Amino acid sequence: MKKGFVICIAKALICITCHAQTPDAKADKYLEILLAETGEVFYYNATNYLLVQKVIEKYHRMPYDAWLRQVQFPAAGMKSTFFANSDQVINNKAPSYSYYYRDPLTGARSERNHLRQIHEVFPVMMHADAGAFSTARDLSSWISALKSGRLLNKSQSIASLWKPVRLNNGRTEGFGDAFTGYALGWPTMQRSAYPAVTAIGGGRCAVMVYPKDDLSIILLTNLSGCAPQEMADVIAGYYLGR
């Protein structure tokens, strides 16, 4: 990968209980239904990012993007991070590709045998969830700022940020496989040796943090669906000696 390339990143957020819109055959309208009682199951949903963005905007009395540019990015020393859509031509911004195709009518995904360029539009109202473009250098600065306390006022806040949410039965749930839990926007890998938290972006980028081992792995690609979090954990193994 060419040094300095700006790669698209996005981060997921947990929703322990989730609402969906389902068509009502009799009334021919959408009714809001609860998929599960509070705290019963893990179900990924991006709505909470919208709510967090609204809270930040109300508290700071400015748009979310402006708050990032004026407050968080300078505090972290980030100079090459911005929001954009895939059709915008910006110096050093890498396009994204995928072998997967999503049907615009049904939402069903299928794998093809050829690459296609992804065309994505990230609404401003959902920028807390997706649409940020960044570099490995900027993300490294952000992780350092987060761990050193430049972004959080209280020392215990980072522990709360990375603590997986427990369901009513006392267990944690996540995306499956090695990801056994979900914290405040961070999938967690709870294991006796080398536990980790990660930020996964669009199936193409991953930031893996190993808090007990003082190690972070940043892996940026522009191939959506390549599971970079799995590759990043393998890379970490070379440094951790496992």
Coordinates of C-alpha atoms in Angstrom, one line a residue:
M1 CA 0.0 0.0 0.0
K2 CA 1.3 3.4 -0.9
K3 CA 2.5 5.4 2.1
G4 CA 0.1 8.2 3.1
F5 CA -3.0 6.7 1.4
V6 CA -6.2 7.7 3.2
I7 CA -8.4 4.7 3.8
C8 CA -12.1 4.8 4.6
I9 CA -12.9 3.8 8.2
A10 CA -16.2 3.3 10.1
K11 CA -17.0 1.9 13.5
A12 CA -19.8 -0.1 14.9
L13 CA -21.9 0.4 18.0
I14 CA -23.7 -1.9 20.3
C15 CA -27.5 -2.0 20.7
I16 CA -28.5 -4.5 23.4
T17 CA -32.2 -4.1 22.4
C18 CA -33.1 -3.0 18.9
H19 CA -36.2 -1.8 17.2
A20 CA -37.2 -2.6 13.6
Q21 CA -39.8 -1.4 11.2
T22 CA -42.1 -4.2 10.0
P23 CA -44.9 -3.9 7.5
D24 CA -48.4 -4.4 8.8
A25 CA -50.5 -6.3 6.2
K26 CA -53.8 -5.1 7.6
A27 CA -53.0 -1.4 8.1
D28 CA -50.5 -1.2 5.2
K29 CA -48.2 0.8 7.4
Y30 CA -45.1 0.2 9.5
L31 CA -45.3 -0.6 13.1
E32 CA -42.4 -0.4 15.6
I33 CA -41.8 -3.7 17.3
L34 CA -39.4 -4.7 20.0
L35 CA -37.1 -7.5 18.9
A36 CA -36.2 -8.5 22.5
E37 CA -36.8 -7.4 26.1
T38 CA -34.1 -5.1 27.5
G39 CA -30.8 -6.8 28.2
E40 CA -31.9 -10.2 26.8
V41 CA -29.9 -10.4 23.6
F42 CA -27.1 -8.7 21.7
Y43 CA -28.2 -7.3 18.4
Y44 CA -26.0 -4.9 16.4
N45 CA -27.6 -1.6 15.4
A46 CA -26.2 1.8 14.4
T47 CA -29.1 3.9 15.8
N48 CA -27.2 4.5 19.1
Y49 CA -24.5 6.4 17.2
L50 CA -27.2 8.8 15.9
L51 CA -28.3 9.3 19.6
V52 CA -24.7 9.8 20.8
Q53 CA -24.1 12.4 18.0
K54 CA -27.2 14.3 19.0
V55 CA -26.1 14.4 22.6
I56 CA -22.6 15.7 21.6
E57 CA -24.2 18.4 19.4
K58 CA -26.6 19.5 22.1
Y59 CA -24.0 19.6 24.8
H60 CA -21.3 21.4 22.8
R61 CA -23.8 23.5 20.8
M62 CA -22.1 22.8 17.5
P63 CA -22.4 20.3 14.6
Y64 CA -20.7 16.9 15.3
D65 CA -18.2 17.3 12.5
A66 CA -17.2 20.8 13.8
W67 CA -16.7 19.4 17.3
L68 CA -14.3 16.8 16.0
R69 CA -12.3 19.3 13.9
Q70 CA -12.1 21.9 16.7
V71 CA -11.9 19.6 19.8
Q72 CA -11.0 16.0 19.4
F73 CA -8.8 15.9 16.3
P74 CA -6.5 18.7 17.6
A75 CA -6.3 17.1 21.0
A76 CA -5.2 13.8 19.3
G77 CA -2.9 15.5 16.8
M78 CA -4.9 14.3 13.8
K79 CA -4.3 16.3 10.7
S80 CA -5.4 14.0 7.8
T81 CA -8.8 12.8 9.0
F82 CA -12.0 14.0 7.3
F83 CA -15.6 12.9 6.3
A84 CA -16.5 12.3 2.7
N85 CA -18.6 10.1 0.4
S86 CA -17.1 7.6 -2.0
D87 CA -17.8 9.7 -5.1
Q88 CA -15.8 12.7 -3.8
V89 CA -12.3 13.1 -5.4
I90 CA -9.9 14.1 -2.6
N91 CA -6.1 14.0 -2.7
N92 CA -4.8 10.6 -1.5
K93 CA -8.3 9.2 -0.7
A94 CA -8.4 5.6 -1.7
P95 CA -11.5 4.1 -3.4
S96 CA -13.1 1.0 -1.8
Y97 CA -13.7 -2.3 -3.5
S98 CA -15.5 -5.6 -2.7
Y99 CA -16.3 -9.0 -4.0
Y100 CA -19.7 -8.8 -2.4
Y101 CA -22.9 -7.4 -3.9
R102 CA -25.9 -6.1 -1.9
D103 CA -29.2 -6.1 -3.7
P104 CA -30.7 -2.6 -3.3
L105 CA -34.2 -4.0 -3.1
T106 CA -33.9 -7.0 -0.8
G107 CA -30.7 -6.1 1.1
A108 CA -29.4 -9.7 0.4
R109 CA -25.7 -10.1 0.0
S110 CA -24.0 -12.4 -2.5
E111 CA -20.3 -13.0 -3.3
R112 CA -19.1 -12.5 -6.9
N113 CA -15.9 -13.6 -8.6
H114 CA -14.8 -10.1 -9.6
L115 CA -14.1 -6.9 -7.8
R116 CA -16.4 -4.0 -8.0
Q117 CA -16.0 -0.4 -6.8
I118 CA -18.2 0.5 -3.8
H119 CA -20.3 3.6 -4.0
E120 CA -21.3 4.8 -0.6
V121 CA -23.1 7.9 0.8
F122 CA -22.6 8.7 4.4
P123 CA -25.4 11.1 5.7
V124 CA -24.2 13.8 8.0
M125 CA -26.7 12.7 10.6
M126 CA -24.8 9.4 10.8
H127 CA -21.2 10.6 10.9
A128 CA -20.8 9.2 14.4
D129 CA -21.2 5.8 12.8
A130 CA -19.6 6.0 9.4
G131 CA -17.9 8.1 6.7
A132 CA -14.6 9.0 8.3
F133 CA -11.4 8.7 6.2
S134 CA -8.1 8.6 8.0
T135 CA -4.5 7.3 7.9
A136 CA -2.5 4.9 10.0
R137 CA -0.5 7.8 11.4
D138 CA -3.6 9.7 12.5
L139 CA -5.2 6.6 14.1
S140 CA -2.0 5.9 15.9
S141 CA -2.1 9.4 17.4
W142 CA -5.7 8.9 18.4
I143 CA -5.0 5.7 20.2
S144 CA -2.1 7.3 22.0
A145 CA -4.2 10.2 23.0
L146 CA -7.0 7.9 24.2
K147 CA -4.6 5.8 26.3
S148 CA -2.7 8.8 27.8
G149 CA -5.9 10.6 29.0
R150 CA -5.9 13.5 26.5
L151 CA -9.4 12.6 25.4
L152 CA -11.0 11.4 28.6
N153 CA -11.1 13.5 31.8
K154 CA -11.3 10.5 34.3
S155 CA -8.7 7.8 34.5
Q156 CA -11.3 5.1 35.0
S157 CA -13.3 6.2 31.9
I158 CA -11.1 4.1 29.5
A159 CA -11.9 1.0 31.6
S160 CA -15.6 1.7 31.3
L161 CA -15.2 2.3 27.6
W162 CA -13.7 -1.1 27.0
K163 CA -15.8 -3.1 29.5
P164 CA -18.2 -5.5 27.7
V165 CA -21.9 -5.1 28.5
R166 CA -23.4 -8.0 30.4
L167 CA -26.9 -9.3 29.6
N168 CA -29.5 -10.1 32.1
N169 CA -28.1 -13.7 32.4
G170 CA -24.7 -12.3 33.3
R171 CA -23.1 -13.4 30.1
T172 CA -21.7 -11.3 27.3
E173 CA -22.4 -11.6 23.5
G174 CA -20.7 -10.3 20.5
F175 CA -20.2 -11.0 16.8
G176 CA -19.1 -14.5 17.5
D177 CA -15.9 -16.5 17.1
A178 CA -13.1 -14.7 19.0
F179 CA -15.4 -11.7 19.6
T180 CA -17.2 -12.7 22.7
G181 CA -18.4 -9.4 24.0
Y182 CA -19.3 -5.8 23.0
A183 CA -18.3 -2.7 25.0
L184 CA -19.2 1.0 24.3
G185 CA -18.7 0.7 20.5
W186 CA -15.8 -1.7 20.8
P187 CA -16.1 -5.5 20.1
T188 CA -14.1 -7.3 22.7
M189 CA -12.0 -10.5 22.7
Q190 CA -12.2 -11.8 26.3
R191 CA -9.6 -14.5 26.8
S192 CA -7.0 -15.3 29.5
A193 CA -4.0 -14.5 27.3
Y194 CA -3.8 -11.3 25.2
P195 CA -7.4 -9.9 25.6
A196 CA -8.2 -7.2 23.1
V197 CA -10.7 -4.6 22.1
T198 CA -11.2 -3.6 18.5
A199 CA -12.8 -1.0 16.2
I200 CA -13.8 -2.5 12.9
G201 CA -14.6 -0.3 10.0
G202 CA -16.7 -1.3 7.0
G203 CA -15.3 -4.8 6.9
R204 CA -12.1 -3.3 5.6
C205 CA -10.2 -1.7 8.5
A206 CA -9.4 -2.7 12.0
V207 CA -7.8 -1.1 15.1
M208 CA -6.8 -3.8 17.6
V209 CA -5.8 -2.7 21.1
Y210 CA -4.2 -5.1 23.6
P211 CA -4.5 -3.1 26.9
K212 CA -2.6 -5.6 29.1
D213 CA 0.3 -5.9 26.6
D214 CA 0.7 -2.2 25.6
L215 CA 0.2 -3.1 21.9
S216 CA -2.0 -1.7 19.2
I217 CA -2.3 -2.9 15.6
I218 CA -3.8 -0.7 12.9
L219 CA -4.6 -2.5 9.7
L220 CA -6.2 -0.4 6.9
T221 CA -7.3 -1.8 3.5
N222 CA -9.7 -0.7 0.9
L223 CA -11.2 -4.2 0.3
S224 CA -14.5 -4.4 2.0
G225 CA -15.3 -7.9 3.5
C226 CA -11.7 -9.0 3.9
A227 CA -12.0 -9.4 7.7
P228 CA -9.0 -7.3 8.7
Q229 CA -9.6 -7.9 12.4
E230 CA -8.6 -11.5 11.9
M231 CA -5.4 -10.6 10.1
A232 CA -4.6 -7.9 12.7
D233 CA -4.8 -10.5 15.5
V234 CA -2.4 -12.8 13.6
I235 CA 0.0 -9.9 13.2
A236 CA -0.2 -9.1 16.9
G237 CA 0.8 -12.7 17.6
Y238 CA 4.3 -12.1 16.1
Y239 CA 4.8 -9.3 18.6
L240 CA 3.3 -11.1 21.5
G241 CA 5.2 -14.3 20.9
R242 CA 2.3 -16.6 20.5

